[in-house]
CSV table of C-alpha atoms and ligand atoms in Angstrom, one decimal:
chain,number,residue,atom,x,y,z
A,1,UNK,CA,-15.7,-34.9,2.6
A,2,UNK,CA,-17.6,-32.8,0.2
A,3,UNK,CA,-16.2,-31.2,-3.0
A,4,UNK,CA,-15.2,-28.0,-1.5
A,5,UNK,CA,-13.5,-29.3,1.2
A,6,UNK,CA,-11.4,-32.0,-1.1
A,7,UNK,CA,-10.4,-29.0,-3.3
A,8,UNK,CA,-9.3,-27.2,0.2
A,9,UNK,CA,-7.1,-30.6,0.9
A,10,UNK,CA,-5.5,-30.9,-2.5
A,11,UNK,CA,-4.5,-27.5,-3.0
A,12,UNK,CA,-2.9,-27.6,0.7
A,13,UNK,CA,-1.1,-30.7,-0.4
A,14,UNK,CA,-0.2,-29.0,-3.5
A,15,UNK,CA,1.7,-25.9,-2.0
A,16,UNK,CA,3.1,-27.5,0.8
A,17,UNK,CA,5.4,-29.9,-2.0
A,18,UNK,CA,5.8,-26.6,-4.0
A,19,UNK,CA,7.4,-25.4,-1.1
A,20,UNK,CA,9.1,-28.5,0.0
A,21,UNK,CA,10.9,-28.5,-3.4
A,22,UNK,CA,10.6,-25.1,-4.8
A,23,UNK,CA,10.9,-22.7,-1.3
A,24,UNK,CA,9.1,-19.8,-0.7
A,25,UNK,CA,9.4,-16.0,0.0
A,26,UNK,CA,8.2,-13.5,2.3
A,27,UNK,CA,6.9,-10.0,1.0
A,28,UNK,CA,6.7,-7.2,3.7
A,29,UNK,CA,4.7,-4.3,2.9
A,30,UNK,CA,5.2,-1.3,4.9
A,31,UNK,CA,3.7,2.5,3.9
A,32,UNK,CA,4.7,5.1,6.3
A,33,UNK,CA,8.0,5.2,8.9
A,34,UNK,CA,7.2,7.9,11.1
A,35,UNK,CA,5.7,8.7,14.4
A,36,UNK,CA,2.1,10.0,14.0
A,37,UNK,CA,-0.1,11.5,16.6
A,38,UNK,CA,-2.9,10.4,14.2
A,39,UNK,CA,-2.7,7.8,12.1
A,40,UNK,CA,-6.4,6.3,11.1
A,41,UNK,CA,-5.6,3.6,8.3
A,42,UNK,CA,-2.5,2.3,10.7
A,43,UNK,CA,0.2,3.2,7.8
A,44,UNK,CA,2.5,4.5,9.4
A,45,UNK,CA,5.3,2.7,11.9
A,46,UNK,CA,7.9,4.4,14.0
A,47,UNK,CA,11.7,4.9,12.7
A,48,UNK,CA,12.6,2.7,16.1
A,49,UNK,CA,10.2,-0.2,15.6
A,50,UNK,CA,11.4,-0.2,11.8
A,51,UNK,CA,15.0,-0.3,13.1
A,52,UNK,CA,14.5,-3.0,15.4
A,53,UNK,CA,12.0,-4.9,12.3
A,54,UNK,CA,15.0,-4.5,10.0
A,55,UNK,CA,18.0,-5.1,12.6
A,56,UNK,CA,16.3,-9.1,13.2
A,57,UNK,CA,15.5,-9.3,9.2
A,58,UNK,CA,18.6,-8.5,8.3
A,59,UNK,CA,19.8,-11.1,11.1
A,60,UNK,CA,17.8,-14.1,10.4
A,61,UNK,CA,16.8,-13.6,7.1
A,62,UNK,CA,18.2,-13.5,3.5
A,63,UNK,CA,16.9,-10.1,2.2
A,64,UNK,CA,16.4,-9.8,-1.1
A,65,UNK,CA,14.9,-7.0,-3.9
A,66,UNK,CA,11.5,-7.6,-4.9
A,67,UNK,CA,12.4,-8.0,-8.5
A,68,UNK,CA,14.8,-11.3,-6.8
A,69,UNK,CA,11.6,-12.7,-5.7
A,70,UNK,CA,9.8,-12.8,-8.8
A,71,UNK,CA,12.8,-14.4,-10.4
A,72,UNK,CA,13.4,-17.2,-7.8
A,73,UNK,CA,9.6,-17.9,-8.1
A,74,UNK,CA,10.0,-19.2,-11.7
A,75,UNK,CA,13.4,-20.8,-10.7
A,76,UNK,CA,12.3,-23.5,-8.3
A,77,UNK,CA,14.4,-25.1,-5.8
A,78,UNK,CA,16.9,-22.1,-6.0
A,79,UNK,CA,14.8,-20.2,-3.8
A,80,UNK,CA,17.2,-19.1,-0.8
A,81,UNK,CA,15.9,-20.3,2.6
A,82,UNK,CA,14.0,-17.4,4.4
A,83,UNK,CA,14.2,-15.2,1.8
A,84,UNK,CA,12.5,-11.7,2.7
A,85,UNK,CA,12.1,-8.5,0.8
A,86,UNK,CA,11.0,-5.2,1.5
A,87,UNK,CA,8.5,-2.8,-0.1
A,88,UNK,CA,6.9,0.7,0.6
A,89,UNK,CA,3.9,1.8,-1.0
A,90,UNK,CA,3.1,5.1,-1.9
A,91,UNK,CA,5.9,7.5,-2.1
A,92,UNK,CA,5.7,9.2,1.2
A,93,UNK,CA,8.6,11.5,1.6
A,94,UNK,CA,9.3,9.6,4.9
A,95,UNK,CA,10.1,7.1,2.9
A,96,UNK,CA,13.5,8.0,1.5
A,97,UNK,CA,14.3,10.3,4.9
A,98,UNK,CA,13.1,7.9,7.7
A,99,UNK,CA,13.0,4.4,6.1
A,100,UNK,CA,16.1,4.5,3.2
A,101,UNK,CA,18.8,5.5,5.8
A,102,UNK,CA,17.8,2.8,8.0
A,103,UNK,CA,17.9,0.2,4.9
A,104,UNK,CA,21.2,1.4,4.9
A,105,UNK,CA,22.4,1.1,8.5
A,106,UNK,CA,21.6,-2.5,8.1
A,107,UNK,CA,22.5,-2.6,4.3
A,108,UNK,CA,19.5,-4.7,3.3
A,109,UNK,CA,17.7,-3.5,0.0
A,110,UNK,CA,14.1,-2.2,-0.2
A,111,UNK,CA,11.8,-1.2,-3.4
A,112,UNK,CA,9.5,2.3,-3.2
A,113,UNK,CA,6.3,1.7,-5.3
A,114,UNK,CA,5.2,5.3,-6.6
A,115,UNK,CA,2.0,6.8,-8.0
A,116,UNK,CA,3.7,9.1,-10.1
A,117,UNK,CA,0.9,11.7,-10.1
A,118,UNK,CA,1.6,12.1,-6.3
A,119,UNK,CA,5.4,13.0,-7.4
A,120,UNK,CA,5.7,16.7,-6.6
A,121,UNK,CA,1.6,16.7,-5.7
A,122,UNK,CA,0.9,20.2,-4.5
A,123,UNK,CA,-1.8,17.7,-2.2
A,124,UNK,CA,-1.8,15.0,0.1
A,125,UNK,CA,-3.5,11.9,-0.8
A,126,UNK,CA,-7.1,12.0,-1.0
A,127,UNK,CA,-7.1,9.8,2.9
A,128,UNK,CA,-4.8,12.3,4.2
A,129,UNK,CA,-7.3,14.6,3.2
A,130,UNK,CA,-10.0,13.2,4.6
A,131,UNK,CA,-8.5,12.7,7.4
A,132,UNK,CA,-8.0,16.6,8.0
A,133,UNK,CA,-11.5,17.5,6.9
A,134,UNK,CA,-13.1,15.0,9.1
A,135,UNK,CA,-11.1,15.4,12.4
A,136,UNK,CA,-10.7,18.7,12.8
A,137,UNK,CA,-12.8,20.3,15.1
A,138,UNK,CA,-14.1,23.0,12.7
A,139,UNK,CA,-18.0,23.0,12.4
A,140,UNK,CA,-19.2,21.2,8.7
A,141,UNK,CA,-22.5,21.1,7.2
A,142,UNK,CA,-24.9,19.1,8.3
A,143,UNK,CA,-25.5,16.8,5.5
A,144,UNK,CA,-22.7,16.1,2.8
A,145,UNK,CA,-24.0,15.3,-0.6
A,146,UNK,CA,-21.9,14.0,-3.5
A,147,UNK,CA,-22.6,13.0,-7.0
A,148,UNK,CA,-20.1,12.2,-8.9
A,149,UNK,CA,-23.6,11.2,-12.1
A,150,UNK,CA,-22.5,7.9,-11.8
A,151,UNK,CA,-22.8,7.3,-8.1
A,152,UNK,CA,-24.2,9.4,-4.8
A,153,UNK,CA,-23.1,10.1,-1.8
A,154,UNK,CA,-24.9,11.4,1.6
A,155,UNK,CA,-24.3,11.5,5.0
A,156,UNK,CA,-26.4,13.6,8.1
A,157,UNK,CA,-23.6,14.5,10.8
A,158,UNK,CA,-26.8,15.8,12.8
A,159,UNK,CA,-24.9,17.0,16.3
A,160,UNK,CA,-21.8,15.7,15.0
A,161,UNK,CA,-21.5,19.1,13.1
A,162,UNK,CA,-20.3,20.8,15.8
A,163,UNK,CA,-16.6,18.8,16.7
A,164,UNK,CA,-15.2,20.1,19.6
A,165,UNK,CA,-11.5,20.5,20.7
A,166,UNK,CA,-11.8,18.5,23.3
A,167,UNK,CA,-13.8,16.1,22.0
A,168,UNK,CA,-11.5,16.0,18.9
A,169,UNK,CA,-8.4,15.5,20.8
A,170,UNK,CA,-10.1,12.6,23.1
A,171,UNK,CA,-10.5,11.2,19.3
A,172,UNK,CA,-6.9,11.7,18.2
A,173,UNK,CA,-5.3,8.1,18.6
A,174,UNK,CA,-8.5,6.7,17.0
A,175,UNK,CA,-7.5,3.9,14.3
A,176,UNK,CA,-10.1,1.7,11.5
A,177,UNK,CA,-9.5,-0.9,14.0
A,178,UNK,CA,-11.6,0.1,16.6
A,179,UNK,CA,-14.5,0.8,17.6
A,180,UNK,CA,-16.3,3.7,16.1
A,181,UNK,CA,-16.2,6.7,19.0
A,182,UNK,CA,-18.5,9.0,17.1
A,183,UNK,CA,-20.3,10.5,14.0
A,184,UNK,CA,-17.2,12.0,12.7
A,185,UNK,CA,-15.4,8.3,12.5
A,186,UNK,CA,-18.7,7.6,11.0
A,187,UNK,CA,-18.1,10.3,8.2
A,188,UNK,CA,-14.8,9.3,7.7
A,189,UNK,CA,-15.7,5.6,7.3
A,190,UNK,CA,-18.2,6.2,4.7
A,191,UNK,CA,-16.3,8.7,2.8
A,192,UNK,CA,-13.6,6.8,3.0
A,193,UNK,CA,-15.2,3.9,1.0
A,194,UNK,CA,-17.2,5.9,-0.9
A,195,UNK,CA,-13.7,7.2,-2.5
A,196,UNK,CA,-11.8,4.2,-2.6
A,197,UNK,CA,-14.4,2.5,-5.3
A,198,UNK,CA,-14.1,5.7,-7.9
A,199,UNK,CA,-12.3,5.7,-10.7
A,200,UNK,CA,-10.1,8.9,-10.5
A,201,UNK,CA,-12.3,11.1,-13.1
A,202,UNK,CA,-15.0,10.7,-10.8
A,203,UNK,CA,-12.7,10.8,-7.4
A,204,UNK,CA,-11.3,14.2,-8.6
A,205,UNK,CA,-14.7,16.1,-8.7
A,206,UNK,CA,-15.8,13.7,-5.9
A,207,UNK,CA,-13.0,15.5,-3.7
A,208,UNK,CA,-13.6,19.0,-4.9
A,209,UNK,CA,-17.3,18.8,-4.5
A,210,UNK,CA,-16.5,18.0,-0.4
A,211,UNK,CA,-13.8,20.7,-0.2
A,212,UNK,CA,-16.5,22.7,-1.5
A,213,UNK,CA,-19.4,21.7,0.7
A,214,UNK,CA,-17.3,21.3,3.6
A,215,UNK,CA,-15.6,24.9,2.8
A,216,UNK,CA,-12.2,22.5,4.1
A,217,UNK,CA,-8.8,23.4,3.0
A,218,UNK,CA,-6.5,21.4,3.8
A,219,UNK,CA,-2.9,21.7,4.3
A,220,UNK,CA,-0.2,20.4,2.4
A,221,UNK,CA,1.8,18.9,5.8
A,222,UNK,CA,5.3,18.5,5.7
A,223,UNK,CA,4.3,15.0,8.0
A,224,UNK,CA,2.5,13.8,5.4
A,225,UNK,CA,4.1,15.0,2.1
A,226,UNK,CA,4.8,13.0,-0.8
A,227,UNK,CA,8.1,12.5,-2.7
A,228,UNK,CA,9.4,14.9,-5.2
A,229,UNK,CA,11.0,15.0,-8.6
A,230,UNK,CA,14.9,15.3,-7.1
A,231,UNK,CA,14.3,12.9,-4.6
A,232,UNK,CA,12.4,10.7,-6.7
A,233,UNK,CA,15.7,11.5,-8.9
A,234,UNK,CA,18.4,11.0,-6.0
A,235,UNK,CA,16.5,7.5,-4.9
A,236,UNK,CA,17.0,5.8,-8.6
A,237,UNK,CA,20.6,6.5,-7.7
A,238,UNK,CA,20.6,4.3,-4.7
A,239,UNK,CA,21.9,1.2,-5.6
A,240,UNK,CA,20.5,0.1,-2.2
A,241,UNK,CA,16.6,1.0,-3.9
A,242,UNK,CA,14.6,-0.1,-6.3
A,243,UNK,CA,11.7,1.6,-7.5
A,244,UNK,CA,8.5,0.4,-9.0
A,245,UNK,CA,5.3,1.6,-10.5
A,246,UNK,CA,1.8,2.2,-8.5
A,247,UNK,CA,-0.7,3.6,-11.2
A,248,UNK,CA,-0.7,7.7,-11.8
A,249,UNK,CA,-3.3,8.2,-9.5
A,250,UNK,CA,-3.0,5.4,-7.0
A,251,UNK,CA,-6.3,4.1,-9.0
A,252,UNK,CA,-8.7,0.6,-8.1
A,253,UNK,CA,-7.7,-0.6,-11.0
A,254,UNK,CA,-11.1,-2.9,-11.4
A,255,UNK,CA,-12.9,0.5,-11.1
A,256,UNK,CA,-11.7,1.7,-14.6
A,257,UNK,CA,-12.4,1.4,-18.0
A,258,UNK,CA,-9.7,-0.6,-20.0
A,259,UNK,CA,-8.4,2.2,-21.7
A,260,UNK,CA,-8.1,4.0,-18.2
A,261,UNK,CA,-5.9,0.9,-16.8
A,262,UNK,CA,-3.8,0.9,-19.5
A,263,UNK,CA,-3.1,4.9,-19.3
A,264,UNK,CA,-2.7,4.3,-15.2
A,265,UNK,CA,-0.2,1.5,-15.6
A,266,UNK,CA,1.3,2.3,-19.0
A,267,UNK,CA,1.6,6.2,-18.6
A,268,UNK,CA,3.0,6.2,-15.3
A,269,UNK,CA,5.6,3.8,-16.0
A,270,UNK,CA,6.7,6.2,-18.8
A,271,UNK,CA,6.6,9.2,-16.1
A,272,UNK,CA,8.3,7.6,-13.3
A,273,UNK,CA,11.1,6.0,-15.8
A,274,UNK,CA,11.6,9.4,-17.4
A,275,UNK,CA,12.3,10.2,-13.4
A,276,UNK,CA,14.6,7.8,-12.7
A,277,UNK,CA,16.8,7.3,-15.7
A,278,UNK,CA,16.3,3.7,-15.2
A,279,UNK,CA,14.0,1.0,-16.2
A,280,UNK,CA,10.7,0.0,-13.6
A,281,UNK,CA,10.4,-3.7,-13.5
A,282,UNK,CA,8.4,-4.3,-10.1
A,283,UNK,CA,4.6,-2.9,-9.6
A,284,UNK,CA,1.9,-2.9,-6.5
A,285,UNK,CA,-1.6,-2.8,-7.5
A,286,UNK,CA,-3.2,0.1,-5.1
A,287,UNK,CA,-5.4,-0.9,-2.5
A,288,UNK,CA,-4.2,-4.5,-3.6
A,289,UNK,CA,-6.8,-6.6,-2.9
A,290,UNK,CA,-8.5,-9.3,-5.0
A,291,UNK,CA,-11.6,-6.7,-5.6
A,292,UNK,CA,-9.0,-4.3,-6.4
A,293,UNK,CA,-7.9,-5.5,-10.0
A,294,UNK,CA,-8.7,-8.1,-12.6
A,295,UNK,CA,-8.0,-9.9,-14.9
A,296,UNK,CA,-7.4,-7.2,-17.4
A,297,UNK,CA,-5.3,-5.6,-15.0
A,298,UNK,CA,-2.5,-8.3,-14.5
A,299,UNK,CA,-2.8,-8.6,-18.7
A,300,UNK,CA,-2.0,-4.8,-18.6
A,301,UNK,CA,0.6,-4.5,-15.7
A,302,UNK,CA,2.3,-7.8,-17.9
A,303,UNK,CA,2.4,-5.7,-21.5
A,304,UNK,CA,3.6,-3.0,-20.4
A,305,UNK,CA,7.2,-4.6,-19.7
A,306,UNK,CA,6.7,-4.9,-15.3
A,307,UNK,CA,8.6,-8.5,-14.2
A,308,UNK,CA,5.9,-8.8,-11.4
A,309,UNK,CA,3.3,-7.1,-9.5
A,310,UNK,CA,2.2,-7.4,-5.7
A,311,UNK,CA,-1.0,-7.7,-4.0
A,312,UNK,CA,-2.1,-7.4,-0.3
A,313,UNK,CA,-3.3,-10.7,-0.1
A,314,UNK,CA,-1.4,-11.7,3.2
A,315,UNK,CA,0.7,-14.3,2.5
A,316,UNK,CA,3.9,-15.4,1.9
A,317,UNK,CA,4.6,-16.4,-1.8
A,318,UNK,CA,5.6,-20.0,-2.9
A,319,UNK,CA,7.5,-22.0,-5.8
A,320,UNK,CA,5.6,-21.1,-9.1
A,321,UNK,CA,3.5,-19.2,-7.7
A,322,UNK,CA,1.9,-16.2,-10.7
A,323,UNK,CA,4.5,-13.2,-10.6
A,324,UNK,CA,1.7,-10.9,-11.2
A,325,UNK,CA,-0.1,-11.6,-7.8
A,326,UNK,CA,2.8,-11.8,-5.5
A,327,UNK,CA,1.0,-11.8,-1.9
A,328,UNK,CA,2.9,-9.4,0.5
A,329,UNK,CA,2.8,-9.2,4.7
A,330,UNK,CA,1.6,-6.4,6.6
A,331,UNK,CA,4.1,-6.3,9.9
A,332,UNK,CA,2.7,-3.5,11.4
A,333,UNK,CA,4.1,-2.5,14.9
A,334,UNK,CA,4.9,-6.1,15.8
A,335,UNK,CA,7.8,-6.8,18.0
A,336,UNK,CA,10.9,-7.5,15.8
A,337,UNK,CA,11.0,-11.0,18.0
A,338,UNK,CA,7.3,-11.8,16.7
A,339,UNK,CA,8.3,-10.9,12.8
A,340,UNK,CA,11.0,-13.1,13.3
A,341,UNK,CA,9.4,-15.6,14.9
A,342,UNK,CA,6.3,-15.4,12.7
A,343,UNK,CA,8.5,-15.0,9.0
A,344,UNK,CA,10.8,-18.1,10.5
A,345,UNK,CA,8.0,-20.4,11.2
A,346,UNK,CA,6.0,-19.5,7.9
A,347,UNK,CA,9.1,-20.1,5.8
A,348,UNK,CA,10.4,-23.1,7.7
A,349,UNK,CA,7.2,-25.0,8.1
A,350,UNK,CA,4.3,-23.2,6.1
A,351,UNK,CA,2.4,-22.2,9.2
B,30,LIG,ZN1,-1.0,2.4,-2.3
């Protein structure tokens, strides 16, 4: 057995007896509850699929707030069995009109992480953005160039200028997923991770220097709208809701300086409590992933007064496990008979 592999083995053995005595907890991470024609970065699911997710959770599982979870994890062995909770990242304005009524129906509790520079947004998100500059069959330049002096950007559409309708439509359904149909998917790959590394005082001009190029302008769609001041207002009523912080401007964390971090976690938890009346205790680092944040970040998210963070390390969180990187599970359009099945077994038996 080498030394990796032995390290593999005893950290295996380790979380299996944390969960044996401790128990463990799923985190469900959901974005969007609507039914989209197009829907690239697979965010959104439809109100029926999140009915019929929720109708089994609420079933089978003990469904807690988030902020429950990060308590239970220092509180080992009073861990609930199958203990679920459920988060929404982002703000989307489907959330509170799609996704909170059917929390209700069911009367299981959910927590809305908000960037609270997309509150009352005049824009979409810069995604939702792309997504309209990219797929709409308008003609663009041929070769998109963007520097933001710290970084460049360039891309040749060639052909792929030209988009047309029909070809655009053929595209419509097209998801990160799969396979790449053509040189616009292409653009929107690349622009897409060229603008998901920047800190936001380079993503800003980034996205005006495209709008530019591009002569774009995209539409502020009621679809894909984000939350507002009075509903931000009306949610932090809902004793059903909680709601926690997501950075101002839904930043990668790990791409900004420390003083930026601590203005993007400290400075929108003073906007979004002003908001709400209440205090935030529960945060989701944006993008969520392991390259998203650091250390520095966790140190940050911890001072400025948050209980616990989540990640999108997918996972389901054990016994003493750090409440600043609670893992969380993607469901997606899964069956509510497979989340069931899926949560049960992971809970009951680790697998
Ligand atoms: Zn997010």
């Amino acid at each position: 057995m080498t030394a990796g592999s032995a390290r593999q083995t005893i950290k295996a053995v380790w979380r299996s007896a944390r969960m044996r005595v401790g128990g463990a907890a799923a985190v469900l991470i959901y974005h969007r509850i609507s039914s989209m024609e197009s829907d690239p970065e697979l965010l959104a699911l439809s109100p029926e699929r999140f009915d019929e997710q929720v109708a089994a959770l609420s079933r089978d599982f003990n469904v807690v707030p988030v902020d429950e979870v990060f308590r239970l994890l220092d509180r080992p062995g009073r861990m609930p069995k199958r203990t679920v909770a459920i988060t929404f990242d982002d703000g989307y304005a489907d959330a509170l009109h799609s996704a909170v009524p059917i929390l209700h129906a069911h009367g299981v509790p959910g927590t809305l992480f908000l960037s609270s520079g997309a509150v009352d947004s005049p824009d979409e998100y810069w995604w939702d953005q792309l997504e309209q500059i990219c797929f709409a069959p308008a003609e663009l330049p041929p070769t998109i160039t963007i520097d933001t002096g710290a970084r460049t950007f360039s891309h040749s559409l060639g052909k792929d200028a030209i988009y047309p309708p029909e070809t655009a439509m053929r595209d419509a359904s097209w998801n990160v997923t799969q396979p790449t149909p053509g040189g616009r998917q292409r653009l929107y790959l690349e622009l897409a991770s060229f603008m998901r590394q920047l800190p936001p005082a380079e993503r800003n001009p980034a996205m005006a220097s495209l709008l530019k190029q591009t002569g774009a302008a995209p539409t502020t769609r009621t679809s894909h709208r984000t939350l507002d001041a009075a509903e931000v207002a009306l949610l932090s009523r809902d004793p059903l809701i909680g709601l926690g912080g997501h950075t101002i401007d839904h930043a990668v964390l790990s791409a900004c300086s420390t003083e930026e971090q601590r203005h993007q976690i400290h400075d929108d938890k003073l906007r979004l409590e002003q908001l709400c009346e209440r205090r935030l205790t529960s945060f989701s680092y944006p993008h969520g992933g392991f390259d998203d944040f650091n250390a520095e970040s966790r140190r940050l998210v911890q001072a400025a007064g948050y209980e616990g963070a989540c990640t999108t390390d997918s996972d389901i969180c054990v016994a003493w496990g750090d409440r600043f990187r609670v893992p969380r599970y993607l469901p997606r359009d899964m069956s509510a008979d497979d989340l069931s099945a899926k949560l049960a077994r992971w809970l009951d038996e680790g697998r």
